[in-house]
Short mmCIF file of C-alpha atoms in Angstrom, two decimals:
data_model
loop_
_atom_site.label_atom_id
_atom_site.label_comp_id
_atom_site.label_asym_id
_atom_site.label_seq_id
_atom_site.Cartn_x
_atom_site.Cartn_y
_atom_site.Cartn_z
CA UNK Y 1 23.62 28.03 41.10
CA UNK Y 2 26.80 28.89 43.15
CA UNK Y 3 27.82 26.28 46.04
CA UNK Y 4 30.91 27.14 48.94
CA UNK Y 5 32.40 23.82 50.31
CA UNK Y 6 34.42 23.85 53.42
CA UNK Y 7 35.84 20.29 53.98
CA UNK Y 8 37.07 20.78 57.65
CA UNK Y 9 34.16 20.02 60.01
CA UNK Y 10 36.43 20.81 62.86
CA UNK Y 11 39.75 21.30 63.16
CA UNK Y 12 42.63 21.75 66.67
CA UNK Y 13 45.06 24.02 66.59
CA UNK Y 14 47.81 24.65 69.29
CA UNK Y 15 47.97 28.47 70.56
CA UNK Y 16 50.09 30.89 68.62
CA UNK Y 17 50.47 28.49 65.51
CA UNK Y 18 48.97 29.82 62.33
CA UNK Y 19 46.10 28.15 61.37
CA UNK Y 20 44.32 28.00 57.78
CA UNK Y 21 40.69 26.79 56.90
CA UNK Y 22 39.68 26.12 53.59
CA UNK Y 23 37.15 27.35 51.18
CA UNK Y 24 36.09 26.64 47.79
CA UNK Y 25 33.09 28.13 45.88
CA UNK Y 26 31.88 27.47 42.73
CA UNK Y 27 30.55 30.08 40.05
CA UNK Y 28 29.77 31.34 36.54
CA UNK Y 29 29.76 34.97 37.41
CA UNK Y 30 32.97 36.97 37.17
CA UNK Y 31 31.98 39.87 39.37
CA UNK Y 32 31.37 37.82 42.97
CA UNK Y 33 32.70 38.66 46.44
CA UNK Y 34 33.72 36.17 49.35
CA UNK Y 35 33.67 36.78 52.79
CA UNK Y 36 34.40 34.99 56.23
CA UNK Y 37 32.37 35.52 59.18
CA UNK Y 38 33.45 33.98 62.76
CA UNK Y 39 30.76 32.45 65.03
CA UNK Y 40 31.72 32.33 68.52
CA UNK Y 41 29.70 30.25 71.02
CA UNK Y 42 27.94 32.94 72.29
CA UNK Y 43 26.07 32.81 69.07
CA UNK Y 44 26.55 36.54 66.87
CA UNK Y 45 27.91 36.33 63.06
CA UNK Y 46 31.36 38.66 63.34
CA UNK Y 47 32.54 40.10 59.64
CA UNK Y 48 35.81 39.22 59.45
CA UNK Y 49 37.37 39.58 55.99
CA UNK Y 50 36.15 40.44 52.80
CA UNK Y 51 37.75 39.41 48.98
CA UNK Y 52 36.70 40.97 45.57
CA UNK Y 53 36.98 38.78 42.37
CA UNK Y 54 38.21 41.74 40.76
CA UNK Y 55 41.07 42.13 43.74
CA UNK Y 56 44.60 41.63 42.94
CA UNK Y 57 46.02 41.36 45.98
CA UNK Y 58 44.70 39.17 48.69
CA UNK Y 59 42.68 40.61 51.51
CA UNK Y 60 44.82 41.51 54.90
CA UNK Y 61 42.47 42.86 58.25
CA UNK Y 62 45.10 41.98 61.59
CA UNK Y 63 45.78 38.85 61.85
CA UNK Y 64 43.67 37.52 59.22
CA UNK Y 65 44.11 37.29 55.43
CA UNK Y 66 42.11 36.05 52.45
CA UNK Y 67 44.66 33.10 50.05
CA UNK Y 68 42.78 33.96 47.25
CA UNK Y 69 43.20 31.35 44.18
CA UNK Y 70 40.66 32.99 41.87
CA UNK Y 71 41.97 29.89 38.99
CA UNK Y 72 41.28 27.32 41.35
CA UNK Y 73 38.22 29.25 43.05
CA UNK Y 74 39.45 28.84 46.19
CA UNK Y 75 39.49 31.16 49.39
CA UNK Y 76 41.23 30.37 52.37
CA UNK Y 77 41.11 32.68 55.71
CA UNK Y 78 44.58 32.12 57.13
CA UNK Y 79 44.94 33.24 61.08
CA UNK Y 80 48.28 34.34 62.29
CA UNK Y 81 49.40 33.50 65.53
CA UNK Y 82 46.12 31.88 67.13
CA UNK Y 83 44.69 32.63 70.23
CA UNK Y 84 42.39 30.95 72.88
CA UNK Y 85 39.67 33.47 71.71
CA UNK Y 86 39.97 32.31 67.98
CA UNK Y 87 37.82 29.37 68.94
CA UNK Y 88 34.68 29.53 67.30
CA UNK Y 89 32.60 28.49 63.71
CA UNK Y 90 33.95 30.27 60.72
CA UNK Y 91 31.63 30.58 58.13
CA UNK Y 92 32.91 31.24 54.30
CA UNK Y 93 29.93 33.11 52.19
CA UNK Y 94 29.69 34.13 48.85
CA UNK Y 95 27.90 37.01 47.43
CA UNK Y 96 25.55 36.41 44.78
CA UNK Y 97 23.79 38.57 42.00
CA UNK Y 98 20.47 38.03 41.79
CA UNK Y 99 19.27 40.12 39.54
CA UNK Y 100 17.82 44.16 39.10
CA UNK Y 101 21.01 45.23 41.63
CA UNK Y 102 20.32 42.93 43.81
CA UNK Y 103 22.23 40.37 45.89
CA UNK Y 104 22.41 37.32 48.55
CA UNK Y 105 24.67 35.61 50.49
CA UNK Y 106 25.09 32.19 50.49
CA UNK Y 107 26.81 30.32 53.38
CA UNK Y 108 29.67 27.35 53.41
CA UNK Y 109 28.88 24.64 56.49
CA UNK Y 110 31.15 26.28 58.69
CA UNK Y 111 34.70 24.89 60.11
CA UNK Y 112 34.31 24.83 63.56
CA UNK Y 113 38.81 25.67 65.22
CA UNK Y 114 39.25 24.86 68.82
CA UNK Y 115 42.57 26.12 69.79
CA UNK Y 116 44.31 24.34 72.19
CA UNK Y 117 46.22 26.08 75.01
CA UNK H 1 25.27 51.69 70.23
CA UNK H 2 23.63 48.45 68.77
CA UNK H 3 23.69 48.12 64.78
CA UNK H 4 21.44 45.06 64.54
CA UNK H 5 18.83 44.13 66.99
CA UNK H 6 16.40 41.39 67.44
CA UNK H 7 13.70 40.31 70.06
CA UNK H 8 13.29 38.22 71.67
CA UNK H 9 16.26 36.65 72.48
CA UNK H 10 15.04 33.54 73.24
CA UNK H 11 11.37 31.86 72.03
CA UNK H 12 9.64 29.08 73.48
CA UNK H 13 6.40 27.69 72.74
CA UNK H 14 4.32 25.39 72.16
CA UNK H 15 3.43 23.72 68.54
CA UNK H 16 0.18 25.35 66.82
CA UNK H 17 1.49 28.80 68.34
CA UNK H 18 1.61 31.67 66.50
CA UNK H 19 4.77 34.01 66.90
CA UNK H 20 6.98 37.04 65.79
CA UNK H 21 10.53 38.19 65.81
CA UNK H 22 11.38 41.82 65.92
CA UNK H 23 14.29 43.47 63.82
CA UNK H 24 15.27 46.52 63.58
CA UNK H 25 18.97 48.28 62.26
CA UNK H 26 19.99 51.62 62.50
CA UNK H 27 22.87 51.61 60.15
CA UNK H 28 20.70 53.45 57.41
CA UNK H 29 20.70 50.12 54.98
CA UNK H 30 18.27 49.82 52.38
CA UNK H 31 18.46 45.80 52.25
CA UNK H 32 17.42 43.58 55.03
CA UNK H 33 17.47 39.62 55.37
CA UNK H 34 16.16 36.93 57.83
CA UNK H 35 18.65 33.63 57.71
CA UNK H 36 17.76 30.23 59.61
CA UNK H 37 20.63 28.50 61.47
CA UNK H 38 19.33 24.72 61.88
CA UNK H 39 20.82 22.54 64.58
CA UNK H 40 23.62 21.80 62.55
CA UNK H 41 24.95 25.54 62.22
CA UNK H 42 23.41 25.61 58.69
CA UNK H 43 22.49 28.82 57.43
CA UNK H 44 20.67 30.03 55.13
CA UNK H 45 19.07 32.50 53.88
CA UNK H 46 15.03 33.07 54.03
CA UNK H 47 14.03 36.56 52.88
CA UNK H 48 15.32 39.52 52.17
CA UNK H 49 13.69 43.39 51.69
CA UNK H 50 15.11 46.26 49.88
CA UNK H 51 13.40 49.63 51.18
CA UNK H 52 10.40 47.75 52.01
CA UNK H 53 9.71 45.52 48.95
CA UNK H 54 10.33 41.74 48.95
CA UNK H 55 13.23 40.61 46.64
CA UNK H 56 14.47 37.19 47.88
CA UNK H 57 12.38 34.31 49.45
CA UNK H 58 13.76 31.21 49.14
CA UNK H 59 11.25 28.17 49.44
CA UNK H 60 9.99 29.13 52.65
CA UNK H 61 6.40 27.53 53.66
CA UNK H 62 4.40 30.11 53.89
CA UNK H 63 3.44 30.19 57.84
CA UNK H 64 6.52 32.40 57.29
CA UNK H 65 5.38 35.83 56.73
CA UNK H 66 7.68 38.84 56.48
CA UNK H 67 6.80 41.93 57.01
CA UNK H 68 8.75 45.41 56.48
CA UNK H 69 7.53 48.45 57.69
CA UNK H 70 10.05 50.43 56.94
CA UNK H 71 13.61 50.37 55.83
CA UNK H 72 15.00 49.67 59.32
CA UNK H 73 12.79 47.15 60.49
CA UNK H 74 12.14 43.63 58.99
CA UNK H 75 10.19 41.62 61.67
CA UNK H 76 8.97 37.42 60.94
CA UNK H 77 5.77 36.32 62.14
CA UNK H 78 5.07 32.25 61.95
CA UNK H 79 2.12 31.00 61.97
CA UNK H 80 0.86 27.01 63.64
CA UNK H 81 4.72 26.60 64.37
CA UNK H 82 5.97 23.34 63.61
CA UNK H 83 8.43 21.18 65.74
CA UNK H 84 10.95 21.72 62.50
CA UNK H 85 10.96 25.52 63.35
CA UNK H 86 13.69 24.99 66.19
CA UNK H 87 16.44 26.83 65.20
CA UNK H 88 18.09 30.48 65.51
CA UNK H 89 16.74 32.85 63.81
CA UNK H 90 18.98 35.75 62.18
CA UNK H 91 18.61 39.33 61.19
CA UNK H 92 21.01 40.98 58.87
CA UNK H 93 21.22 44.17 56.74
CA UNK H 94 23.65 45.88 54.41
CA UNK H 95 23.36 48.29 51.67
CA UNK H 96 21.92 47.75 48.70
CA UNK H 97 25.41 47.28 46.62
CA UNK H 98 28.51 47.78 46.87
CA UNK H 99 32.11 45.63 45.84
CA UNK H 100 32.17 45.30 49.65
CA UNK H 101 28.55 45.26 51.09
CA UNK H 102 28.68 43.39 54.38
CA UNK H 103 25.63 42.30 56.06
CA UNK H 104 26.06 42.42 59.35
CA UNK H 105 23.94 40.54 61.75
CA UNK H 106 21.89 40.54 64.33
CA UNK H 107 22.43 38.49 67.90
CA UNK H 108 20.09 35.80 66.99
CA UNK H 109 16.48 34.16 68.34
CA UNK H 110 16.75 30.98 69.39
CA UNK H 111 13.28 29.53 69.24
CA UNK H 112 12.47 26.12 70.91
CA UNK H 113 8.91 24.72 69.15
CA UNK H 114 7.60 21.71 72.08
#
């Protein structure tokens, strides 16, 4: 069974400082993906960022980037240069094989940033 | 425009009710899913269908019945709801593989069991 652990409930970050929110998973497989999805009050899941075991380099989209530490299974979305509208719940999954092709996600408890003006 | 829909929006009702969800994608993926986000912005997956056939259901009583009618529409009908049913409801689809394969979501239904 896999598990993703996020250990920051919440966390406050002033505007424009970079801001990093953990993620660990645990898993046997060796082909597995991990994504981050961002949750703003108004309620949708937003894809933000997507990492490959299999990827060398760590995942870049904007401001956002994937530290990927495949030896200590961990996968932290780093955000450059906050802003007021990075407030929201941000969700690390990981992607799953179940078996005959196909695959589930399953969800971390979420990090919820407030950024501070 | 929209890629992922649901309706309603919002659900109310009363316990003992029986109710469905609508879902529908037009992003031509073969895989849908239905997630439950409980009051403590837990979620977690409840079904999925690949091109109409069920491949994931994960311990879900079974007042929950999914039903696919075709590829781009996965809707959730629950039967004598349950005060335990509050929660938002989510919709998601993606394609059947793929090293990236994003699901992407639907707005949510909020249903409120009294």
């Amino acid at each position: 069974a896999q598990k993703i652990t996020q250990t920051q409930p919440g966390m406050f970050v002033q505007e424009k400082e970079a801001v990093t929110l953990d993620c660990t998973y645990d898993t046997s497989d060796q082909s597995y993906g991990l994504f981050w999805y961002k949750q703003p009050s108004s309620g949708e899941m937003i894809f933000l960022i997507y990492q490959g075991s299999y990827d060398e380099q760590n995942a870049t989209e904007g401001r956002y980037s994937l530290n990927f530490q495949k030896a200590r299974k961990s996968a932290n979305l780093v955000i450059s240069a906050s802003q007021l509208g990075d407030s929201a719940m941000y969700f690390c999954a990981m992607r799953e094989a179940i078996g005959f092709g196909n695959e589930k996600l399953t969800f971390g408890t979420g990090t919820r940033l407030t950024i501070i003006p | 425009d929209t890629a992922v829909s649901q309706t309603p929006k919002y659900l109310v009702t009363q316990m003992g009710n029986d109710k469905s969800i609508k879902c529908e994608q037009n992003l031509g993926h073969d895989t849908m899913y239905w997630y439950k986000q409980d009051s403590k912005k837990f979620l977690k997956i409840m079904f999925s269908y690949n091109n109409k056939e069920l491949i994931i259901n994960e311990t879900v009583p079974n007042r929950f019945s999914p039903k696919s009618p075709d590829k781009a529409h996965l809707n959730l009908h629950i039967n004598s709801l349950e005060l335990g049913d509050s929660a938002v409801y989510f919709c998601a689809s993606s394609r059947r593989t793929g090293l990236k394969n994003e699901q992407f979501f639907g707005p949510g239904t909020r249903l409120t069991v009294l």
